[in-house]
Structures are given as C-alpha cells and as structure tokens.
Amino acid sequence: MPLTGLGFAALLWTAGSLAMANITPIATHFAPLAAAHALGVLLGSALFWEHIAVSLQRVGVGLLFALAIGVPIGILTGMSRAFAQASTPLFQFLRMISPLSWMPIAVMVLGVGDAPVYFLLAFAAVWPILLNTAAGVAQLDRNWLLLARSLSATRCETICRVIVPGITASILSGTRLAIGIIWIVLVPAEMLGVSAGLGYFILDARDRLAYSELMAAILVIGCLGFFLDHLARRLHRCWIHQR
C-alpha cells in the first residue's frame, strides 16, 4: 500500500508537469524523469554529500541546544507550580512567534554564518521539548517522589534517578516533534548567507537555472526528513518496549 500511494503521487506529478509544460515549457525540468536523472548525478558528486553533511550537522547542533535548554526548564516547569504560572504565558507567547521572523535580528546580533542558523533551529525546536518534558513531569506517579523523599534522596538524586528516567518517553516524543520542526526551518535558515547546506544548494541551483537539480534536492530533503522521523519514532518505540 505505501508503494501504491507513492506510485500514484508520481503519476500525479508526471501529469501535472506535462500539463504545465504546455503553458510554461520550463516545467519539463521539474518532471520526475528529469529530477531522477539529476538526482543520480548529484548522488555521485562529493560536493553534494558535503551539503548534506553540513545540513545534518546543523540539525544535530540545533537539537542539542534545544535539549540542553528545553529539558531543564521543562523539569523546573513541571516541578514548580509558581514557576509554571509565571512562565507559561511567556512560553506560549514566544512559541507562537515564527522562528523565521527572528532572521534579521539573528543576523544583526550573531553575524553571518552558522551562529544565526543554530539560533533559529534551537529556537524552533525548544518548545515541543520543553512542553513535553513539563507534561511528563506533571504526569509522574507522585508516589515515586514520596518514596524518594522518604529515602532521604536529595533533589539532584530525585531528578537524576526518578524524574529523568520517568519522563524519558515524554522527552523522546518532544524530540521527535522538534526534529520535524527543525527540518522544516532548516532550509530557509540556510539562506542566511552561508556557503553550504541544502538550503544554500537550492538557492544556488535556482541562480544557475538548474531546475532539475533543484527538484532533486527537494526529493533528498523529503527522504532525509522521513528517515530522521523514522529514526526518532523507532528510538521512542524501543524505549517504551524496554520499560
């Protein structure tokens, strides 16, 4: 069935390209066969693999920043009612601001290069991690916390040995959502004056009028995003089964 769905989508893609070619001849460069041929050429190019590696590196760094910020603040939000009441309106306000709207400010403050890209990716990914972490803490069995307290566990021991293992599934769920968001933000974020990455490659292909390569890059972005989501889903499933 999945192959049937993909095959049907390819047929619609082919039909749409042929229909548009009568109006805009350039549409033939976006057809499946042209994109597939360009994809084969690109996959044989070491430079294209460097673009992929740079993009994946940025995703990893942005995700690590988001985890380093979102998990501790999420735990604090779940544990402290006062902090949750004071911070939730602010978090909800910031969460609803599109990360891409920060692009001019990020460039002005951090300059051109990887730093603003990391900021945008981390800003986009931190909210699902933070909120899922806080929800996981709120759903913990309070008897676990009472037991830790009765055994004279310190706050650090309670967090490391009770809370974090108990909310790992929630953190992984937030991480999966964060990967989806970060992958969507990545391409426009890589149009901030960097000289490598899939977003940069798309702009470069447009400027070179290499539309079949542009379409091939879009296919690669979709495949990599699907793989990352599958990896996060599998990791979450493995953790649930182990528990």
Short mmCIF file of C-alpha atoms in Angstrom, two decimals:
data_model
loop_
_atom_site.label_atom_id
_atom_site.label_comp_id
_atom_site.label_asym_id
_atom_site.label_seq_id
_atom_site.Cartn_x
_atom_site.Cartn_y
_atom_site.Cartn_z
CA MET A 1 0.00 0.00 0.00
CA PRO A 2 2.75 2.56 0.72
CA LEU A 3 4.29 1.84 -2.69
CA THR A 4 0.87 2.24 -4.28
CA GLY A 5 0.47 5.66 -2.69
CA LEU A 6 3.92 6.76 -3.80
CA GLY A 7 3.30 5.47 -7.31
CA PHE A 8 0.02 7.38 -7.51
CA ALA A 9 1.77 10.54 -6.34
CA ALA A 10 4.44 10.06 -9.04
CA LEU A 11 1.71 9.74 -11.68
CA LEU A 12 0.07 12.95 -10.50
CA TRP A 13 3.48 14.64 -10.53
CA THR A 14 4.09 13.49 -14.12
CA ALA A 15 0.63 14.56 -15.28
CA GLY A 16 1.00 17.96 -13.61
CA SER A 17 4.39 18.53 -15.22
CA LEU A 18 3.06 17.64 -18.67
CA ALA A 19 0.01 19.86 -18.23
CA MET A 20 2.11 22.82 -17.10
CA ALA A 21 4.64 22.28 -19.91
CA ASN A 22 2.03 23.48 -22.42
CA ILE A 23 1.89 26.80 -20.61
CA THR A 24 5.39 27.03 -19.14
CA PRO A 25 7.97 24.96 -21.08
CA ILE A 26 10.39 25.23 -18.17
CA ALA A 27 8.09 22.88 -16.22
CA THR A 28 9.67 19.94 -18.06
CA HIS A 29 12.75 20.40 -15.88
CA PHE A 30 10.62 19.67 -12.81
CA ALA A 31 9.27 16.37 -14.21
CA PRO A 32 10.06 13.08 -12.41
CA LEU A 33 12.41 11.75 -15.08
CA ALA A 34 14.47 14.95 -15.18
CA ALA A 35 14.62 15.08 -11.39
CA ALA A 36 15.59 11.40 -11.17
CA HIS A 37 18.40 11.88 -13.70
CA ALA A 38 19.67 14.94 -11.83
CA LEU A 39 19.43 13.04 -8.55
CA GLY A 40 21.62 10.25 -9.92
CA VAL A 41 24.24 12.78 -10.98
CA LEU A 42 24.13 14.62 -7.64
CA LEU A 43 24.48 11.44 -5.60
CA GLY A 44 27.69 10.75 -7.46
CA SER A 45 29.06 14.17 -6.52
CA ALA A 46 31.16 14.53 -3.37
CA LEU A 47 30.20 18.22 -3.14
CA PHE A 48 26.51 17.37 -2.81
CA TRP A 49 27.25 14.94 0.01
CA GLU A 50 29.13 17.74 1.75
CA HIS A 51 25.99 19.89 1.57
CA ILE A 52 24.00 17.04 3.13
CA ALA A 53 26.59 16.53 5.87
CA VAL A 54 26.61 20.23 6.74
CA SER A 55 22.82 20.33 6.98
CA LEU A 56 22.70 17.24 9.19
CA GLN A 57 25.41 18.71 11.40
CA ARG A 58 23.35 21.88 11.85
CA VAL A 59 20.30 19.83 12.73
CA GLY A 60 22.29 17.92 15.34
CA VAL A 61 23.78 21.05 16.91
CA GLY A 62 20.45 22.87 16.95
CA LEU A 63 18.75 19.87 18.51
CA LEU A 64 21.43 19.55 21.19
CA PHE A 65 21.00 23.22 22.12
CA ALA A 66 17.23 22.74 22.26
CA LEU A 67 17.59 19.68 24.51
CA ALA A 68 20.10 21.44 26.77
CA ILE A 69 17.67 24.33 27.25
CA GLY A 70 14.27 22.65 26.99
CA VAL A 71 14.75 19.65 29.28
CA PRO A 72 15.97 21.52 32.40
CA ILE A 73 13.39 24.29 32.01
CA GLY A 74 10.69 21.70 31.34
CA ILE A 75 11.61 19.81 34.52
CA LEU A 76 11.54 23.07 36.50
CA THR A 77 8.17 23.96 34.98
CA GLY A 78 6.73 20.59 35.92
CA MET A 79 8.13 20.62 39.44
CA SER A 80 7.41 24.21 40.46
CA ARG A 81 3.83 25.43 40.27
CA ALA A 82 4.90 29.02 40.92
CA PHE A 83 7.47 28.93 38.10
CA ALA A 84 4.92 27.32 35.77
CA GLN A 85 2.31 30.00 36.48
CA ALA A 86 4.86 32.77 35.98
CA SER A 87 6.49 31.40 32.82
CA THR A 88 3.71 29.63 30.89
CA PRO A 89 2.23 32.82 29.35
CA LEU A 90 5.70 33.90 28.23
CA PHE A 91 6.50 30.47 26.79
CA GLN A 92 3.20 30.32 24.90
CA PHE A 93 3.79 33.83 23.56
CA LEU A 94 7.30 33.01 22.31
CA ARG A 95 6.20 29.64 20.94
CA MET A 96 3.70 31.29 18.63
CA ILE A 97 6.32 33.57 17.04
CA SER A 98 7.61 32.10 13.79
CA PRO A 99 11.31 31.30 14.14
CA LEU A 100 11.90 32.78 10.68
CA SER A 101 10.71 36.19 11.90
CA TRP A 102 13.88 36.32 14.02
CA MET A 103 16.12 36.02 10.94
CA PRO A 104 17.02 39.72 10.57
CA ILE A 105 17.69 40.11 14.30
CA ALA A 106 19.73 36.88 14.40
CA VAL A 107 21.95 38.08 11.56
CA MET A 108 22.32 41.55 13.10
CA VAL A 109 23.31 40.18 16.52
CA LEU A 110 25.19 36.99 15.61
CA GLY A 111 26.51 37.93 12.19
CA VAL A 112 26.53 35.85 9.02
CA GLY A 113 27.44 32.17 9.27
CA ASP A 114 26.43 29.17 11.31
CA ALA A 115 25.62 31.01 14.56
CA PRO A 116 22.27 32.53 13.43
CA VAL A 117 21.28 29.21 11.84
CA TYR A 118 21.92 27.39 15.13
CA PHE A 119 19.89 30.01 16.98
CA LEU A 120 16.89 29.71 14.65
CA LEU A 121 16.94 25.90 14.74
CA ALA A 122 17.25 25.79 18.53
CA PHE A 123 14.50 28.38 18.97
CA ALA A 124 12.19 26.35 16.74
CA ALA A 125 12.95 23.03 18.45
CA VAL A 126 12.99 24.04 22.11
CA TRP A 127 9.22 24.45 22.59
CA PRO A 128 7.98 20.90 21.90
CA ILE A 129 10.82 19.54 24.04
CA LEU A 130 10.08 21.94 26.90
CA LEU A 131 6.32 21.40 26.85
CA ASN A 132 6.53 17.61 26.54
CA THR A 133 9.07 17.47 29.35
CA ALA A 134 6.86 19.57 31.62
CA ALA A 135 3.85 17.41 30.76
CA GLY A 136 5.85 14.27 31.54
CA VAL A 137 6.82 15.60 34.97
CA ALA A 138 3.22 16.54 35.71
CA GLN A 139 2.07 13.01 34.84
CA LEU A 140 4.63 11.24 37.03
CA ASP A 141 3.29 9.00 39.77
CA ARG A 142 3.62 11.13 42.90
CA ASN A 143 4.25 8.01 44.96
CA TRP A 144 7.66 7.78 43.29
CA LEU A 145 8.54 11.25 44.53
CA LEU A 146 7.20 10.48 48.02
CA LEU A 147 9.26 7.29 48.10
CA ALA A 148 12.40 9.19 47.09
CA ARG A 149 11.74 11.75 49.79
CA SER A 150 11.16 9.06 52.41
CA LEU A 151 14.55 7.56 51.49
CA SER A 152 16.18 10.96 52.09
CA ALA A 153 17.08 11.41 48.43
CA THR A 154 18.49 14.83 47.59
CA ARG A 155 16.82 16.97 44.94
CA CYS A 156 19.61 16.13 42.48
CA GLU A 157 19.21 12.40 43.14
CA THR A 158 15.44 12.66 42.77
CA ILE A 159 15.80 14.39 39.41
CA CYS A 160 18.51 12.07 38.06
CA ARG A 161 17.18 8.73 39.35
CA VAL A 162 13.41 9.23 39.46
CA ILE A 163 12.24 12.11 37.31
CA VAL A 164 14.51 11.84 34.26
CA PRO A 165 14.02 8.05 33.80
CA GLY A 166 10.29 8.53 34.33
CA ILE A 167 9.94 11.24 31.68
CA THR A 168 12.35 9.91 29.04
CA ALA A 169 9.45 8.78 26.86
CA SER A 170 7.99 12.30 27.00
CA ILE A 171 11.38 13.80 26.14
CA LEU A 172 11.69 11.45 23.16
CA SER A 173 8.19 12.41 21.99
CA GLY A 174 9.14 16.07 22.20
CA THR A 175 12.39 15.35 20.38
CA ARG A 176 10.54 13.70 17.52
CA LEU A 177 8.29 16.75 17.16
CA ALA A 178 11.32 19.01 17.41
CA ILE A 179 13.11 17.14 14.60
CA GLY A 180 10.11 17.67 12.32
CA ILE A 181 10.02 21.40 13.08
CA ILE A 182 13.77 21.86 12.87
CA TRP A 183 13.91 20.13 9.48
CA ILE A 184 11.25 22.49 8.10
CA VAL A 185 13.05 25.57 9.41
CA LEU A 186 16.47 24.35 8.22
CA VAL A 187 16.13 25.16 4.52
CA PRO A 188 15.08 28.83 4.86
CA ALA A 189 17.57 29.25 7.73
CA GLU A 190 20.36 28.11 5.41
CA MET A 191 19.54 31.02 3.11
CA LEU A 192 21.15 33.45 5.58
CA GLY A 193 24.40 33.88 3.71
CA VAL A 194 26.00 30.52 4.49
CA SER A 195 28.06 28.83 1.79
CA ALA A 196 26.97 25.20 2.26
CA GLY A 197 23.91 23.15 3.12
CA LEU A 198 20.79 22.01 1.30
CA GLY A 199 19.11 25.41 1.64
CA TYR A 200 22.15 27.07 0.08
CA PHE A 201 22.20 24.43 -2.66
CA ILE A 202 18.57 25.19 -3.56
CA LEU A 203 19.32 28.91 -3.91
CA ASP A 204 22.43 28.12 -5.94
CA ALA A 205 20.50 25.76 -8.23
CA ARG A 206 17.87 28.45 -8.79
CA ASP A 207 20.52 31.03 -9.67
CA ARG A 208 22.15 28.57 -12.10
CA LEU A 209 18.70 27.78 -13.61
CA ALA A 210 19.39 24.13 -12.79
CA TYR A 211 15.76 23.37 -12.02
CA SER A 212 16.08 19.61 -12.31
CA GLU A 213 18.82 19.70 -9.64
CA LEU A 214 16.59 21.92 -7.51
CA MET A 215 13.80 19.34 -7.74
CA ALA A 216 16.25 16.55 -6.94
CA ALA A 217 17.38 18.44 -3.83
CA ILE A 218 13.75 18.73 -2.73
CA LEU A 219 13.42 14.95 -3.04
CA VAL A 220 16.56 14.48 -0.95
CA ILE A 221 15.20 16.82 1.72
CA GLY A 222 11.99 14.81 1.88
CA CYS A 223 13.82 11.49 2.10
CA LEU A 224 16.19 12.69 4.81
CA GLY A 225 13.32 14.17 6.81
CA PHE A 226 11.41 10.90 6.55
CA PHE A 227 14.50 8.97 7.71
CA LEU A 228 15.08 11.27 10.70
CA ASP A 229 11.45 10.99 11.77
CA HIS A 230 11.57 7.21 11.38
CA LEU A 231 14.73 7.09 13.50
CA ALA A 232 13.15 9.19 16.26
CA ARG A 233 9.98 7.09 16.16
CA ARG A 234 11.97 3.87 16.38
CA LEU A 235 14.01 5.17 19.32
CA HIS A 236 10.83 6.12 21.16
CA ARG A 237 9.28 2.71 20.46
CA CYS A 238 12.41 0.89 21.66
CA TRP A 239 12.40 2.85 24.92
CA ILE A 240 8.70 2.10 25.52
CA HIS A 241 9.24 -1.63 24.94
CA GLN A 242 12.25 -1.69 27.26
CA ARG A 243 10.17 -0.13 30.02
#
